[in-house]
Coordinates of C-alpha atoms and ligand atoms in Angstrom, one line a residue:
M12 CA 136.6 -32.0 214.6
I13 CA 137.9 -29.3 212.4
W14 CA 141.4 -27.9 213.0
N15 CA 140.9 -24.4 211.8
P16 CA 137.1 -23.7 211.2
N17 CA 137.9 -20.0 210.5
K18 CA 139.7 -21.0 207.3
E19 CA 138.3 -24.4 206.5
C20 CA 134.6 -23.3 206.8
M21 CA 134.9 -19.8 205.4
S22 CA 132.0 -18.7 203.1
R23 CA 132.8 -19.0 199.4
D24 CA 132.6 -15.2 199.0
E25 CA 135.0 -14.6 201.9
M26 CA 137.4 -17.2 200.5
S27 CA 137.4 -15.7 197.1
A28 CA 138.1 -12.2 198.5
L29 CA 140.9 -13.6 200.7
Q30 CA 142.4 -15.4 197.7
G31 CA 142.2 -12.2 195.5
R32 CA 144.1 -10.2 198.2
R33 CA 146.7 -12.9 198.6
L34 CA 147.1 -13.3 194.9
H35 CA 147.8 -9.6 194.4
K36 CA 150.4 -9.7 197.2
I37 CA 152.2 -12.8 195.9
V38 CA 152.4 -11.5 192.4
A39 CA 153.9 -8.2 193.7
Y40 CA 156.3 -10.3 195.8
V41 CA 157.6 -12.4 192.9
Y42 CA 157.6 -9.4 190.6
H43 CA 160.1 -7.7 192.9
N44 CA 162.1 -10.7 194.0
V45 CA 162.2 -13.3 191.2
P46 CA 163.7 -12.0 187.9
F47 CA 162.2 -15.1 186.1
Y48 CA 158.7 -14.0 187.0
R49 CA 159.4 -10.3 186.4
N50 CA 160.6 -11.0 182.9
K51 CA 157.6 -13.3 182.2
L52 CA 155.1 -10.8 183.5
Q53 CA 156.8 -7.9 181.6
E54 CA 156.7 -10.0 178.4
M55 CA 152.9 -10.4 178.9
D56 CA 152.6 -6.7 179.8
V57 CA 151.1 -7.6 183.2
T58 CA 152.0 -5.7 186.4
P59 CA 150.9 -6.6 190.0
D60 CA 148.4 -3.7 189.8
D61 CA 146.5 -5.7 187.1
I62 CA 145.9 -8.5 189.6
N63 CA 143.2 -7.7 192.1
T64 CA 140.7 -10.5 192.2
I65 CA 141.2 -14.3 192.0
E66 CA 139.7 -14.3 188.5
D67 CA 142.7 -12.2 187.4
I68 CA 144.8 -15.4 187.8
R69 CA 144.1 -16.1 184.1
K70 CA 146.3 -13.2 183.2
L71 CA 149.3 -14.9 184.8
P72 CA 151.8 -17.2 183.1
F73 CA 152.1 -20.9 183.9
T74 CA 155.2 -22.4 185.5
T75 CA 156.5 -25.9 184.6
K76 CA 158.9 -28.4 186.1
Q77 CA 161.2 -27.5 183.1
D78 CA 161.3 -23.9 184.4
L79 CA 162.4 -25.2 187.8
R80 CA 165.1 -27.3 186.1
D81 CA 166.3 -24.4 183.9
N82 CA 166.6 -22.2 187.0
Y83 CA 168.4 -24.9 189.2
P84 CA 169.1 -24.6 192.0
F85 CA 167.8 -21.4 193.5
G86 CA 166.6 -19.3 190.5
L87 CA 163.0 -19.3 191.5
Q88 CA 163.6 -18.7 195.2
A89 CA 162.1 -15.4 196.3
A90 CA 163.3 -15.1 199.9
P91 CA 167.0 -14.3 200.7
Q92 CA 169.0 -17.4 201.6
S93 CA 169.3 -16.1 205.2
E94 CA 165.5 -16.6 205.6
I95 CA 165.5 -20.2 204.3
I96 CA 165.5 -22.7 207.2
R97 CA 164.9 -26.0 205.3
I98 CA 165.6 -27.3 201.8
H99 CA 163.9 -30.4 200.2
A100 CA 164.6 -31.9 196.8
S101 CA 162.6 -34.1 194.5
S102 CA 163.5 -35.9 191.3
G103 CA 163.6 -34.1 188.1
T104 CA 163.3 -35.7 184.7
T105 CA 167.0 -35.8 184.1
G106 CA 170.0 -34.8 186.1
N107 CA 169.0 -32.0 188.4
P108 CA 166.5 -32.5 191.1
T109 CA 164.0 -29.8 192.0
I110 CA 165.1 -27.8 194.9
V111 CA 162.6 -26.2 197.3
G112 CA 163.5 -23.8 200.1
Y113 CA 161.2 -23.0 202.9
T114 CA 161.2 -20.0 205.3
R115 CA 160.2 -20.3 208.9
K116 CA 156.7 -19.0 208.0
D117 CA 156.4 -21.7 205.2
I118 CA 157.2 -24.4 207.7
G119 CA 154.5 -23.0 210.0
V120 CA 151.9 -23.0 207.1
W121 CA 152.9 -26.5 206.2
S122 CA 152.5 -27.8 209.8
E123 CA 149.2 -26.0 210.1
C124 CA 147.8 -27.5 206.9
M125 CA 149.1 -30.9 207.8
S126 CA 147.4 -30.6 211.2
R127 CA 144.2 -29.8 209.3
C128 CA 144.6 -33.1 207.4
L129 CA 145.2 -35.2 210.5
T130 CA 142.3 -33.6 212.4
A131 CA 140.0 -34.4 209.4
Y132 CA 141.2 -38.0 209.7
G133 CA 140.2 -38.0 213.4
V134 CA 143.7 -37.9 214.9
T135 CA 143.9 -36.1 218.3
R136 CA 146.5 -35.3 220.9
D137 CA 145.7 -38.7 222.5
D138 CA 147.1 -40.6 219.5
T139 CA 150.5 -42.1 219.1
F140 CA 151.3 -41.7 215.4
S141 CA 153.9 -43.4 213.3
V142 CA 155.4 -41.5 210.4
A143 CA 156.6 -44.1 207.9
Y144 CA 157.2 -41.9 204.9
G145 CA 160.9 -41.6 204.2
Y146 CA 162.7 -38.9 206.2
G147 CA 165.2 -36.9 204.2
L148 CA 165.1 -34.9 201.0
F149 CA 161.6 -36.4 200.3
T150 CA 158.9 -34.1 201.9
G151 CA 156.8 -37.0 203.2
G152 CA 158.6 -37.8 206.4
L153 CA 159.4 -34.4 207.9
G154 CA 156.2 -32.9 206.4
A155 CA 154.0 -35.3 208.2
H156 CA 156.2 -35.2 211.3
Y157 CA 155.8 -31.5 211.9
G158 CA 152.0 -31.7 211.4
V159 CA 151.7 -34.5 214.1
E160 CA 153.8 -32.5 216.5
N161 CA 151.9 -29.3 215.8
L162 CA 148.7 -31.1 216.5
G163 CA 150.1 -32.4 219.8
A164 CA 149.9 -36.2 219.2
S165 CA 153.0 -38.3 220.0
V166 CA 155.0 -38.7 216.8
V167 CA 157.1 -41.9 216.3
P168 CA 159.5 -41.2 213.4
T169 CA 159.8 -44.7 212.1
S170 CA 160.6 -43.7 208.5
T171 CA 160.9 -46.6 206.0
G172 CA 162.9 -49.9 206.3
N173 CA 163.1 -52.4 209.1
T174 CA 159.4 -53.4 208.8
E175 CA 159.5 -56.1 211.5
K176 CA 160.8 -53.6 214.1
H177 CA 158.1 -51.2 213.0
V178 CA 155.4 -53.9 213.5
R179 CA 156.6 -54.6 217.0
L180 CA 156.6 -50.9 217.8
I181 CA 153.0 -50.6 216.5
R182 CA 152.0 -53.4 218.9
D183 CA 154.1 -52.5 221.9
L184 CA 153.5 -48.7 221.9
G185 CA 149.9 -49.0 221.0
I186 CA 150.4 -46.9 217.9
S187 CA 147.0 -45.7 216.7
G188 CA 147.8 -43.7 213.5
I189 CA 150.2 -44.2 210.7
A190 CA 151.3 -42.2 207.6
C191 CA 152.9 -44.1 204.7
T192 CA 152.4 -45.0 201.1
P193 CA 149.4 -47.2 200.4
S194 CA 151.7 -49.9 199.0
Y195 CA 153.9 -49.8 202.2
A196 CA 150.7 -50.2 204.2
L197 CA 150.0 -53.4 202.4
Y198 CA 153.6 -54.6 202.9
L199 CA 153.3 -53.8 206.6
A200 CA 150.1 -55.9 206.7
E201 CA 151.8 -58.8 205.1
T202 CA 154.8 -58.6 207.4
M203 CA 152.5 -58.5 210.4
E204 CA 150.7 -61.6 209.2
K205 CA 154.0 -63.4 208.6
M206 CA 155.1 -62.5 212.2
G207 CA 151.8 -64.0 213.4
I208 CA 150.5 -60.8 214.8
T209 CA 146.8 -60.2 214.2
K210 CA 145.0 -56.9 213.8
E211 CA 143.3 -57.6 217.1
Q212 CA 146.6 -57.3 218.8
I213 CA 147.3 -53.8 217.6
K214 CA 145.6 -50.5 218.0
L215 CA 146.0 -48.9 214.6
R216 CA 142.8 -47.0 213.7
V217 CA 143.8 -44.3 211.2
G218 CA 146.0 -44.2 208.1
A219 CA 147.2 -41.2 206.1
F220 CA 148.0 -42.6 202.7
G221 CA 149.4 -40.8 199.7
A222 CA 152.5 -40.0 197.6
E223 CA 151.4 -42.4 194.9
P224 CA 148.2 -43.3 193.1
W225 CA 145.9 -45.8 194.8
T226 CA 142.4 -47.0 194.5
E227 CA 139.2 -47.8 196.4
S228 CA 139.9 -51.5 196.3
M229 CA 143.4 -51.0 197.8
R230 CA 141.8 -48.9 200.5
E231 CA 139.4 -51.8 201.3
E232 CA 142.2 -54.3 201.4
I233 CA 144.4 -52.1 203.7
Q234 CA 141.5 -51.4 206.0
K235 CA 140.6 -55.0 206.2
R236 CA 144.1 -56.3 206.9
L237 CA 145.3 -53.5 209.3
G238 CA 141.9 -52.9 210.9
L239 CA 142.1 -49.1 210.4
K240 CA 140.3 -46.5 208.3
G241 CA 142.5 -45.2 205.5
Y242 CA 142.4 -41.6 204.2
N243 CA 143.8 -40.0 201.2
L244 CA 146.6 -37.4 201.6
Y245 CA 147.9 -35.5 198.6
G246 CA 150.7 -33.1 198.0
L247 CA 153.8 -32.3 196.0
S248 CA 157.1 -30.9 196.9
E249 CA 157.1 -27.9 194.5
I250 CA 153.9 -26.6 196.2
M251 CA 154.7 -27.7 199.8
G252 CA 154.7 -31.4 200.4
P253 CA 152.0 -33.6 201.9
C254 CA 149.1 -31.3 203.1
V255 CA 147.9 -29.8 199.9
S256 CA 144.6 -31.7 200.2
Y257 CA 143.0 -34.3 202.5
E258 CA 139.9 -36.4 202.8
C259 CA 137.3 -35.9 205.5
S260 CA 135.0 -38.5 207.1
E261 CA 132.8 -38.3 204.0
Q262 CA 135.7 -39.6 201.8
N263 CA 134.1 -38.0 198.7
G264 CA 137.1 -36.1 197.3
S265 CA 139.9 -34.3 199.1
H266 CA 139.5 -30.8 200.6
I267 CA 142.2 -28.4 199.3
C268 CA 143.9 -25.9 201.6
E269 CA 142.6 -23.3 199.3
D270 CA 143.6 -20.3 201.4
H271 CA 147.2 -21.3 200.7
F272 CA 147.1 -23.3 197.4
Y273 CA 144.7 -22.1 194.7
P274 CA 143.6 -24.9 192.4
E275 CA 142.7 -24.8 188.7
I276 CA 142.0 -27.5 186.2
I277 CA 143.2 -26.9 182.6
H278 CA 143.2 -28.7 179.4
P279 CA 146.7 -30.1 179.1
D280 CA 147.0 -29.2 175.4
T281 CA 145.1 -25.9 175.0
L282 CA 145.9 -24.8 178.6
E283 CA 142.3 -23.4 178.8
P284 CA 140.7 -23.6 182.2
L285 CA 138.1 -26.3 182.5
P286 CA 134.9 -26.1 184.6
Y287 CA 134.3 -28.0 187.8
G288 CA 133.6 -31.7 187.2
Q289 CA 135.8 -32.1 184.1
V290 CA 139.0 -34.0 184.2
G291 CA 142.1 -32.1 183.2
E292 CA 145.6 -31.1 184.5
L293 CA 145.7 -29.8 188.1
V294 CA 147.4 -26.4 188.5
F295 CA 148.3 -24.7 191.7
T296 CA 149.3 -21.2 192.7
T297 CA 150.8 -20.8 196.1
L298 CA 149.1 -17.8 197.7
T299 CA 151.3 -17.4 200.8
K300 CA 154.6 -19.1 200.3
E301 CA 157.7 -17.1 200.9
G302 CA 160.6 -19.4 200.0
M303 CA 159.7 -20.5 196.5
P304 CA 156.2 -19.2 195.5
L305 CA 154.9 -20.5 192.2
L306 CA 152.3 -19.1 189.9
R307 CA 150.1 -21.5 188.1
Y308 CA 152.4 -24.5 188.5
R309 CA 151.4 -27.4 186.2
T310 CA 151.4 -30.5 188.4
K311 CA 150.8 -32.9 185.4
D312 CA 148.4 -34.7 187.7
L313 CA 145.0 -35.4 186.0
C314 CA 141.9 -35.1 188.1
S315 CA 138.7 -33.0 188.5
L316 CA 137.6 -30.4 191.0
M317 CA 134.3 -30.3 192.9
D318 CA 132.7 -27.3 194.5
D319 CA 129.4 -28.8 195.9
T320 CA 129.0 -28.5 199.6
C321 CA 130.4 -31.3 201.8
P322 CA 128.3 -32.5 204.7
C323 CA 131.4 -32.3 206.9
G324 CA 131.0 -28.5 207.2
R325 CA 134.2 -27.6 205.3
T326 CA 133.5 -25.3 202.4
S327 CA 136.7 -25.8 200.5
V328 CA 136.9 -27.0 196.9
R329 CA 137.7 -30.7 196.7
M330 CA 139.7 -32.7 194.2
G331 CA 139.0 -36.2 193.0
R332 CA 141.5 -39.0 193.0
I333 CA 144.5 -38.6 190.7
M334 CA 143.6 -40.5 187.6
G335 CA 146.9 -40.4 185.9
R336 CA 149.6 -38.0 184.7
S337 CA 150.0 -36.1 181.6
D338 CA 153.8 -36.8 181.5
D339 CA 155.7 -40.0 181.7
M340 CA 156.6 -39.8 185.4
L341 CA 156.3 -43.1 187.2
I342 CA 155.8 -43.4 190.9
I343 CA 157.6 -46.4 192.3
R344 CA 157.4 -47.0 196.0
G345 CA 156.4 -43.4 196.4
I346 CA 159.5 -42.1 194.6
N347 CA 159.2 -40.2 191.3
V348 CA 161.1 -41.9 188.5
F349 CA 161.4 -40.7 184.9
P350 CA 162.3 -43.2 182.2
S351 CA 164.7 -40.6 180.9
Q352 CA 166.8 -40.9 184.1
V353 CA 167.3 -44.5 183.3
E354 CA 168.2 -43.7 179.8
S355 CA 170.8 -41.1 180.8
V356 CA 172.5 -43.7 183.0
V357 CA 172.4 -46.4 180.3
L358 CA 173.8 -44.0 177.7
S359 CA 176.6 -42.9 180.0
M360 CA 178.0 -46.5 179.9
P361 CA 179.7 -47.6 176.6
E362 CA 178.8 -51.2 177.2
F363 CA 175.2 -50.6 176.4
A364 CA 173.1 -50.0 173.3
P365 CA 170.4 -47.3 173.8
R366 CA 167.8 -50.1 174.1
Y367 CA 166.2 -50.6 177.4
L368 CA 163.0 -51.5 179.0
L369 CA 161.6 -50.7 182.5
I370 CA 159.3 -53.4 183.9
I371 CA 157.4 -52.3 186.9
D372 CA 155.4 -54.8 188.9
R373 CA 153.9 -55.1 192.4
I374 CA 155.1 -58.3 194.1
N375 CA 153.9 -59.0 197.7
N376 CA 152.4 -55.5 197.6
L377 CA 155.7 -53.8 197.0
D378 CA 156.6 -52.1 193.8
T379 CA 159.5 -53.7 191.9
L380 CA 161.6 -52.2 189.1
Q381 CA 163.4 -54.3 186.6
V382 CA 165.6 -52.7 184.0
Q383 CA 166.5 -54.8 180.9
V384 CA 169.3 -53.4 178.8
E385 CA 170.9 -54.6 175.6
V386 CA 174.7 -55.1 175.6
R387 CA 176.5 -53.8 172.6
Q388 CA 177.7 -56.4 170.2
E389 CA 181.4 -55.6 170.7
Y390 CA 181.2 -56.0 174.5
F391 CA 178.9 -59.0 174.2
T392 CA 181.3 -61.1 172.1
Q393 CA 184.5 -60.1 173.8
E394 CA 183.4 -60.2 177.4
M395 CA 180.1 -61.9 177.9
D396 CA 181.3 -65.4 177.5
N397 CA 182.0 -65.8 181.2
L398 CA 179.3 -65.3 183.8
G399 CA 181.4 -63.3 186.2
A400 CA 181.6 -60.5 183.6
I401 CA 177.8 -60.4 183.2
E402 CA 177.3 -60.2 186.9
R403 CA 179.9 -57.5 187.3
L404 CA 178.3 -55.4 184.6
E405 CA 174.8 -55.9 186.0
K406 CA 176.0 -54.7 189.4
K407 CA 177.8 -51.7 188.0
L408 CA 174.6 -50.6 186.3
A409 CA 172.4 -51.4 189.3
D410 CA 174.7 -49.3 191.5
K411 CA 174.6 -46.3 189.1
L412 CA 170.8 -46.6 188.8
K413 CA 170.4 -46.7 192.6
S414 CA 172.4 -43.5 193.1
V415 CA 170.4 -41.7 190.4
L416 CA 166.9 -43.0 191.1
S417 CA 167.2 -43.5 194.9
I418 CA 165.5 -46.8 194.6
S419 CA 166.9 -50.3 193.8
A420 CA 166.4 -51.8 190.4
K421 CA 167.0 -55.3 189.3
V422 CA 169.2 -55.3 186.2
Q423 CA 168.9 -57.9 183.5
L424 CA 171.4 -57.8 180.6
K425 CA 170.1 -58.8 177.2
P426 CA 172.0 -60.0 174.1
P427 CA 172.2 -57.5 171.3
G428 CA 169.0 -57.2 169.2
T429 CA 166.7 -59.0 171.7
I430 CA 164.7 -56.2 173.1
E431 CA 161.6 -56.0 171.0
R432 CA 161.5 -53.1 168.5
S433 CA 158.2 -51.6 167.9
Q434 CA 156.7 -50.3 164.7
G435 CA 155.3 -47.1 166.1
K436 CA 156.4 -45.3 169.2
S437 CA 159.0 -47.2 171.1
K438 CA 157.8 -48.7 174.3
F439 CA 160.2 -48.1 177.2
V440 CA 158.0 -49.0 180.0
I441 CA 155.8 -51.9 180.9
D442 CA 153.8 -51.2 184.1
K443 CA 152.3 -54.5 185.3
R444 CA 150.8 -53.0 188.4
V445 CA 147.1 -53.3 188.2
L446 CA 145.5 -50.6 190.2
K447 CA 142.1 -52.2 190.7
Ligands
DLL525 O1 154.8 -37.2 197.1 C1 154.4 -35.5 198.7 C2 153.6 -36.4 199.6 C3 154.2 -37.1 200.6 C4 152.2 -36.5 199.4 C5 153.5 -37.9 201.4 C6 151.5 -37.3 200.2 C7 152.1 -38.0 201.2 P1 156.5 -35.5 195.4 O2 157.6 -36.5 195.7 O3 156.9 -34.2 194.9 O4 155.7 -35.2 196.7 O5 155.5 -36.2 194.4 C8 154.3 -35.5 194.0 O6 153.1 -37.6 193.8 O7 152.3 -34.8 191.7 C9 151.3 -37.0 192.4 O8 151.6 -37.4 191.1 C10 151.8 -38.0 193.4 N1 150.9 -38.1 194.6 C11 151.1 -37.5 195.8 N2 150.1 -37.8 196.6 C12 149.2 -38.6 195.9 C13 148.0 -39.1 196.2 C14 155.0 -36.1 197.5 N3 147.4 -39.1 197.3 C15 153.5 -36.4 193.1 N4 147.4 -39.8 195.2 C16 152.2 -35.8 192.8 C17 147.9 -40.0 193.9 C18 149.8 -38.7 194.6 N5 149.1 -39.4 193.6

């Protein structure tokens, strides 16, 4: 089944024409409503009249996360506040999160695109579907939720946490579909096994997994242990949230909702566009967004695009799996974490030297974050001779980290001079998660 064959199966020529028209419109819209873009376009001597076909996109400036941060909170918003009906936020590198406002039409487009994804996974009105992405500022929960409702399946807003209760609901309600991070899916499988519930006792058959990188062998393991078929779901808050691209039954790349989000791949250093098939940085232009439209937004995600025809009948360009990022952003339990966020917390506390190490691991299929920090000599000699002081300081740092990162970190204090110094670039992160 295809949710919107008119758009998902459009001929390539029709799609390009539609994209060209929409690009002209969105450029005119931001030119008139967002001083940041008007200034950038004027600097480049480009007016909306210069943008008539989708190829003209190359005349437009790029937008980066730094631009969003510099214009915090609402500087890139194009619609008046009275038209904004929802606001989400995602982590920035330091301090300010990225704020994204949506108009009623944006929420409609998001739900529509999310319904396209779910239909491609084989979800129908007859399914009972658990949304186990976090509900809140993160786009995963509410984004998937609206898509399930729009499609007409029964949504169970389980969110994250209380996994045993979740397992019981899966069994008792006959839940047949689930959306969550791939690592949470594995944790769920493990919890289920511990509770003595077998995959034969549940009816799960479809999983929509994303928000973090995952691999074919993780897919196999999840499928085997939960007895379902797992599909990739990709998206990012700045562009919309989950729904930007989705796998179909062929599972050979993810179809991009290209009538709303125009993809390009660029070389991350030269910023030159790269041809189909080459790995580079993924860039999106929102073609229809009203709240916060973005021109050529650099996602920092590395992947390639494919334009060969897909046997499923959809004609949209597909993207391969995300192979890494061109910045230092880490994704831990689906939450974006920048080492610089940890650094700013460490530096704000006089007890610590600016020496820290983030150790990320995956234990029992759940990501863990340990932060090792060196205590300054003066605090170490004066106060560290009794254990209570160490524990209090560890807790103080752990609490601060939690409030900044939104995930818990295990803190380990180190005596002065014991975190290894490197000869070349300092190493602040050890990621032990092996994505096989
Ligand atoms: O993670 C939106 C989302 C929610 C997508 C639920 C899918 C499912 P952000 O928090 O803004 O938004 O993080 C976006 O997460 O740039 C990628 O680096 C990474 N990411 C998202 N989906 C995938 C995926 C949501 N399927 C960042 N595979 C993106 C690999 C993914 N990485």
